Amino acid sequence: MTTQYAGLFKNQAARYAQFRPTYPEALYTKIFDFARLPQKELAVDVATGTGQAAAVLGETFEKVIAQDSEKEQLKQATPAANVVYQQAPAEAMGVPSGSVDLVTVAQALHWFDLRAFYTEVRRVLRPTGALAIWGYDLCTLAGNEAANAALKDLYDGELGPCWASRRRLVEQEYAGMEPATGFGVVERTQVHMTKEMSIEELTGYVESWSAYASFRSKHPDAADPVEAFRAALLAAYDASSAQHVVEVVWP
């Protein structure tokens, strides 16, 4: 993560670990079908956050090194016997050259110094290795226009000015951010994530957003916008409790 954006998730680590979505099996299937790795000895999960992807990779690879620049995120990371967590920036992984079978980046490429990152990836990958990058945009709430309107109002409204400028790169699906040279075949694909969440869990997910943390930091005495969002969801679903379960879809 570049210095300018360091610390954005420092105070969000517990919510990040509890409420961020896990990635579907179909995603990993697509990665391995594309990469066709001759061996699965070492994977490096860059900007691992609290280890959502690293823990799954640990089921396939002999060893996973999961790195993040934020110490607070790593404190909340998912433990696994063959996953080693380290504090390190994406642009300086500190692993031996030509030793890595797969480098993964989940929902984080927009924070990196791309030139330095791609140079580092080329250094650490084996000749047969691969790089997998993925992300997801604003979710939608299946079959409920009022709930989606409330979500969009929160995202673009009160929290809109608090999004880091690089967030637009996620909204643009990292268009134009592919490595220009040095990686052979480059492929883009789409996998949708779907998860059933209670309204309480959905608001917890919103509270894990960097824009929410920025809003609370800049406006500590302002009304919490998530409380208004929770009330709007209860009304949209005609729900009597925040334990009401809704279907959430990420593109």
Coordinates of N, CA and C in Angstrom, one line a residue:
M1 N 0.9 -1.2 0.0 CA 0.0 0.0 0.0 C 0.9 1.2 0.0
T2 N 0.6 2.2 -0.8 CA 1.3 3.4 -0.8 C 1.2 4.2 0.5
T3 N 2.2 5.0 0.8 CA 2.2 5.7 2.1 C 1.0 6.6 2.2
Q4 N 0.5 7.2 1.2 CA -0.6 8.1 1.2 C -1.9 7.4 1.8
Y5 N -2.1 6.1 1.5 CA -3.3 5.5 2.0 C -3.1 4.5 3.1
A6 N -1.9 4.5 3.7 CA -1.6 3.6 4.8 C -2.5 4.0 6.0
G7 N -3.0 3.0 6.7 CA -3.8 3.3 7.9 C -5.3 3.4 7.7
L8 N -5.7 3.3 6.5 CA -7.1 3.4 6.2 C -8.0 2.3 6.9
F9 N -7.4 1.1 7.1 CA -8.1 0.0 7.6 C -7.7 -0.4 9.0
K10 N -6.8 0.5 9.6 CA -6.2 0.2 10.9 C -7.3 -0.1 12.0
N11 N -8.3 0.8 12.0 CA -9.4 0.7 13.0 C -10.5 -0.1 12.6
Q12 N -10.4 -0.7 11.4 CA -11.6 -1.5 10.9 C -11.3 -3.0 10.9
A13 N -10.2 -3.4 11.5 CA -9.7 -4.8 11.4 C -10.7 -5.8 11.9
A14 N -11.3 -5.6 13.1 CA -12.2 -6.6 13.6 C -13.5 -6.7 12.8
R15 N -14.0 -5.6 12.3 CA -15.2 -5.6 11.4 C -14.8 -6.3 10.1
Y16 N -13.6 -6.0 9.6 CA -13.2 -6.6 8.4 C -13.2 -8.1 8.5
A17 N -12.6 -8.6 9.6 CA -12.5 -10.0 9.8 C -13.9 -10.7 9.9
Q18 N -14.8 -10.0 10.6 CA -16.1 -10.6 10.9 C -17.1 -10.5 9.7
F19 N -17.1 -9.4 9.0 CA -18.2 -9.1 8.0 C -17.8 -9.1 6.6
R20 N -16.5 -9.1 6.2 CA -16.2 -9.1 4.8 C -16.6 -10.4 4.2
P21 N -17.0 -10.5 2.9 CA -17.4 -11.7 2.3 C -16.3 -12.7 2.0
T22 N -16.5 -13.9 2.1 CA -15.5 -14.9 1.7 C -15.8 -15.2 0.2
Y23 N -14.7 -15.6 -0.5 CA -14.7 -15.7 -1.9 C -15.2 -17.1 -2.3
P24 N -16.0 -17.2 -3.4 CA -16.6 -18.5 -3.7 C -15.6 -19.5 -4.3
E25 N -15.9 -20.7 -4.2 CA -15.1 -21.8 -4.7 C -14.9 -21.6 -6.2
A26 N -15.9 -21.1 -6.9 CA -15.8 -20.9 -8.4 C -14.6 -20.0 -8.7
L27 N -14.3 -19.0 -7.9 CA -13.2 -18.1 -8.2 C -11.9 -18.9 -8.2
Y28 N -11.7 -19.7 -7.2 CA -10.4 -20.5 -7.1 C -10.3 -21.5 -8.2
T29 N -11.5 -22.1 -8.6 CA -11.5 -23.0 -9.7 C -11.0 -22.3 -11.0
K30 N -11.5 -21.1 -11.2 CA -11.1 -20.3 -12.4 C -9.6 -20.0 -12.4
I31 N -9.1 -19.6 -11.2 CA -7.7 -19.3 -11.1 C -6.8 -20.5 -11.4
F32 N -7.1 -21.7 -10.9 CA -6.3 -22.8 -11.1 C -6.5 -23.4 -12.5
D33 N -7.7 -23.3 -13.1 CA -7.8 -23.7 -14.4 C -7.0 -22.9 -15.4
F34 N -6.9 -21.6 -15.1 CA -6.1 -20.7 -15.9 C -4.6 -20.9 -15.7
A35 N -4.2 -21.0 -14.5 CA -2.8 -21.0 -14.1 C -2.1 -22.3 -14.5
R36 N -2.8 -23.4 -14.3 CA -2.3 -24.8 -14.6 C -0.9 -24.9 -14.0
L37 N -0.8 -24.7 -12.7 CA 0.5 -24.7 -12.0 C 1.0 -26.1 -11.9
P38 N 2.3 -26.4 -12.3 CA 2.8 -27.7 -12.3 C 3.1 -28.1 -10.8
Q39 N 3.3 -27.2 -9.9 CA 3.4 -27.5 -8.5 C 2.8 -26.4 -7.7
K40 N 2.4 -26.8 -6.5 CA 1.7 -25.8 -5.6 C 2.4 -25.8 -4.3
E41 N 3.7 -25.4 -4.3 CA 4.5 -25.4 -3.1 C 4.3 -24.1 -2.3
L42 N 4.3 -22.9 -3.0 CA 4.3 -21.6 -2.3 C 3.4 -20.6 -3.0
A43 N 2.5 -20.1 -2.2 CA 1.7 -18.9 -2.6 C 1.9 -17.8 -1.7
V44 N 1.9 -16.6 -2.3 CA 2.0 -15.3 -1.5 C 0.7 -14.6 -1.7
D45 N 0.0 -14.3 -0.6 CA -1.3 -13.5 -0.7 C -0.9 -12.1 -0.2
V46 N -0.9 -11.2 -1.2 CA -0.5 -9.8 -0.9 C -1.7 -9.0 -0.4
A47 N -1.4 -8.1 0.5 CA -2.5 -7.3 1.1 C -3.6 -8.2 1.6
T48 N -3.2 -9.2 2.4 CA -4.1 -10.3 2.8 C -5.3 -9.8 3.7
G49 N -5.2 -8.6 4.3 CA -6.2 -8.2 5.2 C -6.2 -9.1 6.4
T50 N -7.3 -9.7 6.7 CA -7.5 -10.7 7.8 C -7.4 -12.1 7.3
G51 N -6.9 -12.3 6.1 CA -6.6 -13.7 5.6 C -7.8 -14.4 4.9
Q52 N -8.8 -13.7 4.4 CA -9.9 -14.5 3.8 C -9.4 -15.4 2.7
A53 N -8.5 -14.9 1.8 CA -8.1 -15.8 0.7 C -7.0 -16.7 1.2
A54 N -6.1 -16.2 2.1 CA -4.9 -17.0 2.5 C -5.3 -18.3 3.1
A55 N -6.4 -18.3 3.9 CA -6.8 -19.5 4.6 C -7.3 -20.6 3.6
V56 N -7.9 -20.1 2.5 CA -8.4 -21.1 1.5 C -7.2 -21.6 0.7
L57 N -6.3 -20.7 0.3 CA -5.1 -21.1 -0.4 C -4.3 -22.2 0.4
G58 N -4.4 -22.0 1.7 CA -3.6 -23.0 2.5 C -4.1 -24.4 2.4
E59 N -5.3 -24.6 1.9 CA -5.9 -25.9 1.7 C -5.3 -26.6 0.4
T60 N -4.6 -25.8 -0.4 CA -4.1 -26.3 -1.7 C -2.6 -26.3 -1.7
F61 N -2.0 -25.3 -1.1 CA -0.5 -25.1 -1.2 C 0.2 -25.6 0.0
E62 N 1.4 -26.1 -0.2 CA 2.2 -26.6 0.9 C 2.4 -25.5 1.9
K63 N 2.6 -24.2 1.4 CA 2.9 -23.1 2.3 C 2.3 -21.8 1.7
V64 N 1.7 -21.0 2.5 CA 1.2 -19.7 2.1 C 1.8 -18.6 3.0
I65 N 2.4 -17.6 2.3 CA 2.9 -16.4 3.0 C 1.8 -15.3 2.8
A66 N 1.2 -14.9 3.8 CA 0.1 -13.9 3.7 C 0.7 -12.6 4.3
Q67 N 0.7 -11.5 3.5 CA 1.4 -10.3 3.9 C 0.4 -9.1 3.9
D68 N 0.6 -8.2 4.8 CA -0.2 -7.0 4.8 C 0.6 -5.9 5.4
S69 N 0.4 -4.6 5.0 CA 1.1 -3.5 5.6 C 0.5 -3.1 6.9
E70 N -0.7 -3.5 7.2 CA -1.4 -3.1 8.4 C -1.3 -4.1 9.5
K71 N -0.6 -3.8 10.6 CA -0.4 -4.7 11.7 C -1.7 -5.1 12.4
E72 N -2.6 -4.1 12.5 CA -3.9 -4.4 13.1 C -4.7 -5.5 12.3
Q73 N -4.6 -5.4 11.0 CA -5.3 -6.4 10.2 C -4.8 -7.8 10.5
L74 N -3.4 -7.9 10.6 CA -2.8 -9.2 10.8 C -3.2 -9.8 12.2
K75 N -3.4 -8.9 13.1 CA -3.8 -9.4 14.5 C -5.1 -10.1 14.4
Q76 N -6.0 -9.8 13.4 CA -7.3 -10.4 13.3 C -7.3 -11.6 12.3
A77 N -6.1 -11.9 11.8 CA -6.1 -12.9 10.7 C -6.5 -14.3 11.1
T78 N -7.0 -15.0 10.1 CA -7.5 -16.4 10.3 C -6.3 -17.3 10.5
P79 N -6.1 -18.0 11.6 CA -4.9 -18.9 11.7 C -5.1 -20.2 10.9
A80 N -4.0 -20.6 10.4 CA -3.9 -21.9 9.7 C -2.5 -22.5 9.8
A81 N -2.4 -23.8 9.9 CA -1.1 -24.4 10.2 C 0.0 -24.1 9.2
N82 N -0.4 -24.0 7.9 CA 0.6 -23.7 6.9 C 0.6 -22.3 6.3
V83 N -0.1 -21.4 7.0 CA -0.1 -20.0 6.6 C 0.7 -19.2 7.5
V84 N 1.7 -18.5 7.0 CA 2.5 -17.6 7.8 C 2.2 -16.1 7.5
Y85 N 1.8 -15.4 8.5 CA 1.4 -14.0 8.3 C 2.6 -13.1 8.6
Q86 N 2.8 -12.1 7.7 CA 4.0 -11.2 7.8 C 3.5 -9.8 7.5
Q87 N 4.1 -8.8 8.2 CA 3.9 -7.4 7.8 C 4.9 -7.0 6.8
A88 N 4.3 -6.7 5.6 CA 5.2 -6.3 4.5 C 4.4 -5.6 3.4
P89 N 4.9 -4.6 2.7 CA 4.2 -4.0 1.6 C 4.2 -4.8 0.4
A90 N 3.2 -4.6 -0.5 CA 3.1 -5.4 -1.7 C 4.2 -5.2 -2.6
E91 N 4.9 -4.1 -2.5 CA 6.0 -3.8 -3.5 C 7.3 -4.3 -3.0
A92 N 7.4 -4.9 -1.8 CA 8.6 -5.5 -1.3 C 8.3 -6.7 -0.5
M93 N 8.1 -7.8 -1.1 CA 7.6 -9.0 -0.4 C 8.7 -9.7 0.4
G94 N 9.9 -9.5 0.0 CA 11.0 -10.1 0.8 C 11.1 -11.6 0.8
V95 N 10.6 -12.2 -0.3 CA 10.8 -13.7 -0.5 C 11.8 -13.9 -1.6
P96 N 12.5 -15.1 -1.6 CA 13.5 -15.3 -2.6 C 13.0 -15.2 -4.0
S97 N 13.8 -14.8 -4.9 CA 13.5 -14.7 -6.3 C 13.2 -16.0 -6.9
G98 N 12.2 -16.1 -7.8 CA 11.9 -17.3 -8.5 C 11.4 -18.5 -7.6
S99 N 10.8 -18.1 -6.5 CA 10.4 -19.1 -5.5 C 8.9 -19.3 -5.4
V100 N 8.1 -18.5 -6.0 CA 6.6 -18.5 -5.7 C 5.8 -19.0 -6.9
D101 N 4.9 -19.9 -6.6 CA 4.0 -20.5 -7.7 C 2.8 -19.6 -8.0
L102 N 2.3 -18.9 -7.0 CA 1.1 -18.1 -7.2 C 1.1 -16.9 -6.3
V103 N 1.0 -15.7 -6.9 CA 0.8 -14.4 -6.1 C -0.7 -14.0 -6.3
T104 N -1.4 -13.7 -5.1 CA -2.8 -13.3 -5.2 C -3.0 -12.0 -4.6
V105 N -3.9 -11.2 -5.1 CA -4.3 -9.9 -4.6 C -5.8 -9.8 -4.6
A106 N -6.4 -9.8 -3.5 CA -7.9 -9.7 -3.4 C -8.3 -8.3 -2.9
Q107 N -9.0 -7.6 -3.7 CA -9.6 -6.3 -3.4 C -8.6 -5.3 -2.8
A108 N -7.4 -5.2 -3.5 CA -6.4 -4.3 -3.0 C -5.5 -3.7 -4.0
L109 N -5.6 -4.1 -5.3 CA -4.7 -3.6 -6.3 C -4.7 -2.1 -6.4
H110 N -5.8 -1.5 -6.2 CA -6.0 0.0 -6.3 C -5.1 0.8 -5.3
W111 N -4.6 0.1 -4.3 CA -3.8 0.8 -3.3 C -2.3 0.8 -3.7
F112 N -1.9 0.0 -4.7 CA -0.5 -0.3 -4.9 C 0.2 0.7 -5.8
D113 N 1.5 0.8 -5.7 CA 2.3 1.4 -6.7 C 2.5 0.3 -7.8
L114 N 1.8 0.5 -8.9 CA 1.7 -0.6 -9.8 C 3.0 -1.0 -10.4
R115 N 3.8 0.0 -10.8 CA 5.1 -0.3 -11.5 C 6.0 -1.1 -10.5
A116 N 6.1 -0.7 -9.3 CA 6.9 -1.4 -8.3 C 6.3 -2.8 -8.0
F117 N 5.0 -2.9 -7.9 CA 4.4 -4.1 -7.6 C 4.6 -5.2 -8.7
Y118 N 4.4 -4.8 -9.9 CA 4.5 -5.8 -11.0 C 6.0 -6.2 -11.1
T119 N 6.9 -5.2 -10.9 CA 8.3 -5.6 -10.9 C 8.7 -6.6 -9.8
E120 N 8.1 -6.4 -8.7 CA 8.3 -7.4 -7.6 C 7.7 -8.7 -7.8
V121 N 6.5 -8.7 -8.4 CA 5.9 -10.0 -8.8 C 6.7 -10.8 -9.8
R122 N 7.2 -10.1 -10.8 CA 8.1 -10.8 -11.8 C 9.3 -11.4 -11.1
R123 N 9.8 -10.7 -10.1 CA 11.0 -11.1 -9.4 C 10.8 -12.4 -8.7
V124 N 9.6 -12.5 -7.9 CA 9.4 -13.6 -7.0 C 8.8 -14.8 -7.7
L125 N 8.1 -14.7 -8.8 CA 7.4 -15.8 -9.5 C 8.4 -16.8 -10.1
R126 N 8.1 -18.1 -10.0 CA 8.8 -19.1 -10.8 C 8.4 -18.8 -12.3
P127 N 9.2 -19.3 -13.2 CA 8.8 -19.2 -14.7 C 7.5 -19.8 -15.0
T128 N 7.0 -20.8 -14.2 CA 5.7 -21.4 -14.4 C 4.6 -20.8 -13.5
G129 N 5.0 -19.7 -12.8 CA 4.0 -19.2 -11.8 C 3.0 -18.3 -12.4
A130 N 2.1 -17.8 -11.6 CA 1.0 -17.0 -12.1 C 0.6 -15.9 -11.0
L131 N 0.0 -14.8 -11.5 CA -0.5 -13.8 -10.7 C -2.0 -13.7 -10.8
A132 N -2.8 -13.7 -9.7 CA -4.2 -13.6 -9.8 C -4.7 -12.4 -9.0
I133 N -5.5 -11.5 -9.6 CA -5.9 -10.3 -9.0 C -7.5 -10.3 -9.1
W134 N -8.2 -10.0 -8.1 CA -9.6 -9.8 -8.2 C -10.1 -8.8 -7.2
G135 N -11.3 -8.3 -7.5 CA -12.0 -7.3 -6.6 C -13.5 -7.4 -6.8
Y136 N -14.2 -6.6 -6.0 CA -15.6 -6.5 -6.2 C -16.1 -5.1 -5.9
D137 N -17.2 -4.7 -6.6 CA -17.7 -3.4 -6.5 C -18.8 -3.4 -5.4
L138 N -19.6 -2.3 -5.4 CA -20.7 -2.2 -4.5 C -21.7 -3.3 -4.7
C139 N -22.1 -3.9 -3.6 CA -23.1 -5.1 -3.7 C -24.5 -4.6 -4.0
T140 N -25.3 -5.5 -4.3 CA -26.8 -5.2 -4.5 C -27.5 -6.1 -3.6
L141 N -28.8 -5.7 -3.3 CA -29.6 -6.5 -2.4 C -30.8 -7.1 -3.3
A142 N -30.7 -8.4 -3.4 CA -31.6 -9.1 -4.4 C -33.1 -8.8 -4.2
G143 N -33.7 -8.3 -5.3 CA -35.2 -8.2 -5.3 C -35.8 -7.1 -4.4
N144 N -35.0 -6.1 -4.1 CA -35.6 -5.0 -3.2 C -35.1 -3.7 -3.7
E145 N -35.9 -3.0 -4.5 CA -35.4 -1.7 -5.0 C -35.2 -0.6 -3.9
A146 N -36.1 -0.6 -2.9 CA -36.0 0.4 -1.8 C -34.7 0.2 -1.1
A147 N -34.3 -1.1 -0.8 CA -33.1 -1.4 -0.1 C -31.9 -1.0 -0.9
N148 N -31.9 -1.2 -2.2 CA -30.8 -0.9 -3.0 C -30.7 0.7 -3.1
A149 N -31.8 1.4 -3.2 CA -31.7 2.8 -3.2 C -31.1 3.4 -1.9
A150 N -31.5 2.8 -0.8 CA -30.9 3.2 0.5 C -29.4 2.9 0.5
L151 N -29.0 1.8 0.0 CA -27.5 1.5 0.0 C -26.8 2.4 -0.9
K152 N -27.4 2.7 -2.1 CA -26.7 3.7 -3.1 C -26.7 5.1 -2.5
D153 N -27.7 5.5 -1.8 CA -27.7 6.8 -1.2 C -26.6 6.9 -0.1
L154 N -26.4 5.9 0.7 CA -25.3 5.9 1.6 C -24.0 5.9 1.0
Y155 N -23.8 5.1 0.0 CA -22.5 4.9 -0.7 C -22.1 6.2 -1.4
D156 N -23.0 6.8 -2.2 CA -22.8 8.0 -2.9 C -23.0 9.3 -2.1
G157 N -23.9 9.2 -1.1 CA -24.3 10.4 -0.4 C -23.4 10.8 0.7
E158 N -23.8 10.5 2.0 CA -23.0 10.9 3.1 C -21.5 10.4 3.0
L159 N -21.4 9.1 2.6 CA -20.0 8.6 2.5 C -19.3 8.9 1.2
G160 N -20.0 9.4 0.2 CA -19.4 9.7 -1.1 C -18.1 10.5 -1.0
P161 N -18.1 11.6 -0.3 CA -16.9 12.4 -0.3 C -15.7 11.8 0.5
C162 N -16.1 10.7 1.3 CA -15.0 10.1 2.1 C -14.3 8.9 1.4
W163 N -14.8 8.5 0.3 CA -14.0 7.5 -0.5 C -12.7 8.0 -1.0
A164 N -11.6 7.3 -0.8 CA -10.4 7.6 -1.4 C -10.5 7.7 -2.9
S165 N -9.8 8.6 -3.6 CA -9.9 8.7 -5.0 C -9.7 7.4 -5.8
R166 N -8.8 6.5 -5.2 CA -8.5 5.3 -5.9 C -9.7 4.3 -5.9
R167 N -10.7 4.6 -5.1 CA -11.9 3.7 -5.1 C -12.5 3.6 -6.5
R168 N -12.4 4.6 -7.3 CA -13.0 4.6 -8.6 C -12.4 3.5 -9.5
L169 N -11.1 3.1 -9.2 CA -10.5 2.1 -9.9 C -11.2 0.7 -9.7
V170 N -11.7 0.5 -8.5 CA -12.5 -0.7 -8.3 C -13.8 -0.6 -9.1
E171 N -14.4 0.5 -9.1 CA -15.7 0.7 -9.8 C -15.5 0.5 -11.3
Q172 N -14.3 0.8 -11.8 CA -14.0 0.6 -13.2 C -13.4 -0.8 -13.5
E173 N -13.5 -1.7 -12.5 CA -13.0 -3.1 -12.6 C -11.6 -3.2 -13.0
Y174 N -10.8 -2.3 -12.5 CA -9.3 -2.2 -12.7 C -9.0 -2.1 -14.2
A175 N -9.9 -1.5 -15.0 CA -9.6 -1.4 -16.4 C -8.3 -0.6 -16.7
G176 N -7.5 -1.2 -17.5 CA -6.2 -0.5 -17.9 C -5.1 -0.7 -16.9
M177 N -5.4 -1.5 -15.8 CA -4.4 -1.7 -14.8 C -3.6 -3.0 -15.0
E178 N -3.9 -3.7 -16.0 CA -3.2 -5.0 -16.3 C -1.7 -4.6 -16.6
P179 N -0.8 -5.6 -16.2 CA 0.6 -5.4 -16.5 C 0.8 -5.3 -18.0
A180 N 1.6 -4.3 -18.4 CA 1.8 -4.0 -19.9 C 2.7 -5.1 -20.5
T181 N 3.7 -5.5 -19.8 CA 4.7 -6.5 -20.3 C 5.1 -7.5 -19.2
G182 N 5.7 -8.6 -19.7 CA 6.4 -9.5 -18.8 C 5.6 -10.6 -18.1
F183 N 4.3 -10.7 -18.5 CA 3.5 -11.7 -17.9 C 2.8 -12.7 -18.9
G184 N 3.2 -12.7 -20.1 CA 2.6 -13.7 -21.1 C 1.1 -13.4 -21.3
V185 N 0.4 -14.5 -21.0 CA -1.1 -14.4 -21.2 C -1.8 -13.7 -20.1
V186 N -2.6 -12.7 -20.4 CA -3.4 -12.0 -19.4 C -4.9 -12.2 -19.7
E187 N -5.7 -12.6 -18.8 CA -7.1 -13.0 -19.0 C -7.9 -12.3 -18.0
R188 N -9.1 -11.7 -18.4 CA -10.1 -11.2 -17.5 C -11.3 -12.1 -17.5
T189 N -11.9 -12.2 -16.3 CA -13.2 -13.0 -16.2 C -14.0 -12.5 -15.1
Q190 N -15.2 -13.0 -14.9 CA -16.1 -12.5 -13.9 C -16.7 -13.7 -13.1
V191 N -16.8 -13.5 -11.8 CA -17.4 -14.5 -10.9 C -18.3 -13.6 -9.9
H192 N -19.5 -14.0 -9.8 CA -20.4 -13.3 -8.8 C -20.3 -14.0 -7.4
M193 N -20.4 -13.2 -6.4 CA -20.5 -13.7 -5.0 C -21.9 -13.4 -4.5
T194 N -22.5 -14.4 -3.9 CA -23.8 -14.3 -3.3 C -23.7 -14.8 -1.8
K195 N -24.3 -14.0 -0.9 CA -24.2 -14.4 0.5 C -25.5 -14.0 1.2
E196 N -26.0 -14.8 2.0 CA -27.2 -14.5 2.9 C -26.6 -13.8 4.1
M197 N -27.1 -12.6 4.5 CA -26.6 -11.9 5.6 C -27.8 -11.3 6.4
S198 N -27.8 -11.3 7.7 CA -28.8 -10.5 8.4 C -28.6 -9.0 8.2
I199 N -29.6 -8.2 8.4 CA -29.4 -6.8 8.3 C -28.3 -6.3 9.2
E200 N -28.2 -6.9 10.4 CA -27.1 -6.6 11.3 C -25.8 -6.8 10.7
E201 N -25.6 -8.0 10.1 CA -24.4 -8.3 9.5 C -24.1 -7.4 8.3
L202 N -25.1 -7.0 7.5 CA -24.9 -6.1 6.4 C -24.4 -4.8 6.8
T203 N -25.0 -4.3 7.9 CA -24.5 -3.0 8.4 C -23.1 -3.1 9.0
G204 N -22.8 -4.2 9.6 CA -21.4 -4.5 10.0 C -20.4 -4.4 8.9
Y205 N -20.9 -5.0 7.7 CA -20.0 -5.0 6.5 C -19.8 -3.5 6.1
V206 N -20.9 -2.7 6.1 CA -20.7 -1.3 5.7 C -19.8 -0.6 6.6
E207 N -19.8 -1.0 7.9 CA -18.9 -0.3 8.9 C -17.5 -0.7 8.7
S208 N -17.2 -1.8 7.9 CA -15.8 -2.1 7.5 C -15.3 -1.3 6.4
W209 N -16.1 -0.5 5.7 CA -15.7 0.3 4.6 C -14.7 1.3 5.0
S210 N -13.7 1.6 4.2 CA -12.7 2.7 4.5 C -13.4 4.0 4.5
A211 N -14.4 4.3 3.7 CA -15.1 5.5 3.7 C -15.9 5.8 5.0
Y212 N -16.4 4.7 5.6 CA -17.1 4.8 6.9 C -16.1 5.2 7.9
A213 N -15.0 4.6 8.0 CA -13.9 5.0 8.9 C -13.5 6.4 8.8
S214 N -13.4 6.9 7.5 CA -13.0 8.2 7.3 C -14.1 9.2 7.7
F215 N -15.3 8.9 7.5 CA -16.5 9.7 7.9 C -16.5 9.9 9.4
R216 N -16.3 8.8 10.1 CA -16.4 8.8 11.6 C -15.2 9.6 12.1
S217 N -14.0 9.5 11.5 CA -12.8 10.3 11.9 C -13.0 11.8 11.6
K218 N -13.6 12.1 10.5 CA -13.8 13.5 10.1 C -15.0 14.2 10.9
H219 N -16.0 13.4 11.2 CA -17.2 13.9 11.8 C -17.6 13.1 13.0
P220 N -16.7 13.2 14.1 CA -17.0 12.3 15.3 C -18.3 12.7 16.0
D221 N -18.8 13.9 15.8 CA -20.0 14.3 16.5 C -21.3 14.2 15.7
A222 N -21.1 13.8 14.4 CA -22.2 13.7 13.5 C -23.0 12.4 13.8
A223 N -24.3 12.4 13.4 CA -25.1 11.2 13.5 C -24.5 10.1 12.7
D224 N -24.6 8.9 13.2 CA -24.0 7.7 12.5 C -24.9 7.4 11.3
P225 N -24.3 7.5 10.1 CA -25.1 7.3 8.9 C -25.6 5.8 8.8
V226 N -24.9 4.9 9.4 CA -25.3 3.5 9.4 C -26.5 3.3 10.1
E227 N -26.8 4.0 11.2 CA -28.0 3.9 11.9 C -29.2 4.2 11.0
A228 N -29.1 5.3 10.3 CA -30.2 5.6 9.3 C -30.3 4.6 8.2
F229 N -29.2 4.0 7.8 CA -29.3 3.0 6.8 C -30.0 1.7 7.3
R230 N -29.6 1.4 8.6 CA -30.3 0.2 9.2 C -31.8 0.4 9.3
A231 N -32.2 1.6 9.7 CA -33.7 1.9 9.8 C -34.3 1.8 8.4
A232 N -33.6 2.3 7.3 CA -34.1 2.2 6.0 C -34.3 0.8 5.5
L233 N -33.3 -0.1 5.9 CA -33.4 -1.5 5.5 C -34.6 -2.2 6.2
L234 N -34.8 -1.9 7.5 CA -35.9 -2.5 8.2 C -37.2 -2.1 7.6
A235 N -37.3 -0.9 7.1 CA -38.5 -0.4 6.5 C -38.7 -1.1 5.1
A236 N -37.6 -1.2 4.4 CA -37.6 -1.7 3.0 C -38.0 -3.2 3.0
Y237 N -37.6 -3.9 4.0 CA -37.9 -5.3 4.1 C -39.1 -5.6 5.0
D238 N -39.7 -4.5 5.5 CA -40.8 -4.7 6.5 C -40.5 -5.7 7.6
A239 N -39.2 -5.5 8.1 CA -38.7 -6.4 9.1 C -38.8 -5.9 10.5
S240 N -39.1 -6.8 11.4 CA -39.2 -6.3 12.8 C -37.9 -6.4 13.6
S241 N -36.9 -7.0 13.0 CA -35.7 -7.2 13.7 C -34.5 -7.1 12.7
A242 N -33.3 -6.7 13.2 CA -32.1 -6.6 12.3 C -31.6 -8.0 12.1
Q243 N -32.2 -9.0 12.7 CA -31.8 -10.4 12.4 C -32.4 -10.9 11.1
H244 N -33.3 -10.1 10.5 CA -33.9 -10.5 9.2 C -32.8 -10.7 8.2
V245 N -32.9 -11.8 7.4 CA -31.9 -12.3 6.5 C -32.2 -11.8 5.1
V246 N -31.2 -11.3 4.4 CA -31.3 -10.8 3.0 C -30.3 -11.4 2.2
E247 N -30.5 -11.4 0.8 CA -29.6 -11.9 -0.1 C -28.7 -10.8 -0.7
V248 N -27.4 -10.9 -0.5 CA -26.5 -9.9 -1.0 C -25.6 -10.4 -2.1
V249 N -25.5 -9.6 -3.2 CA -24.8 -10.1 -4.4 C -23.7 -9.0 -4.7
W250 N -22.5 -9.5 -4.9 CA -21.4 -8.7 -5.3 C -21.0 -9.0 -6.8
P251 N -20.8 -8.0 -7.6 CA -20.3 -8.2 -9.0 C -18.8 -8.4 -9.0

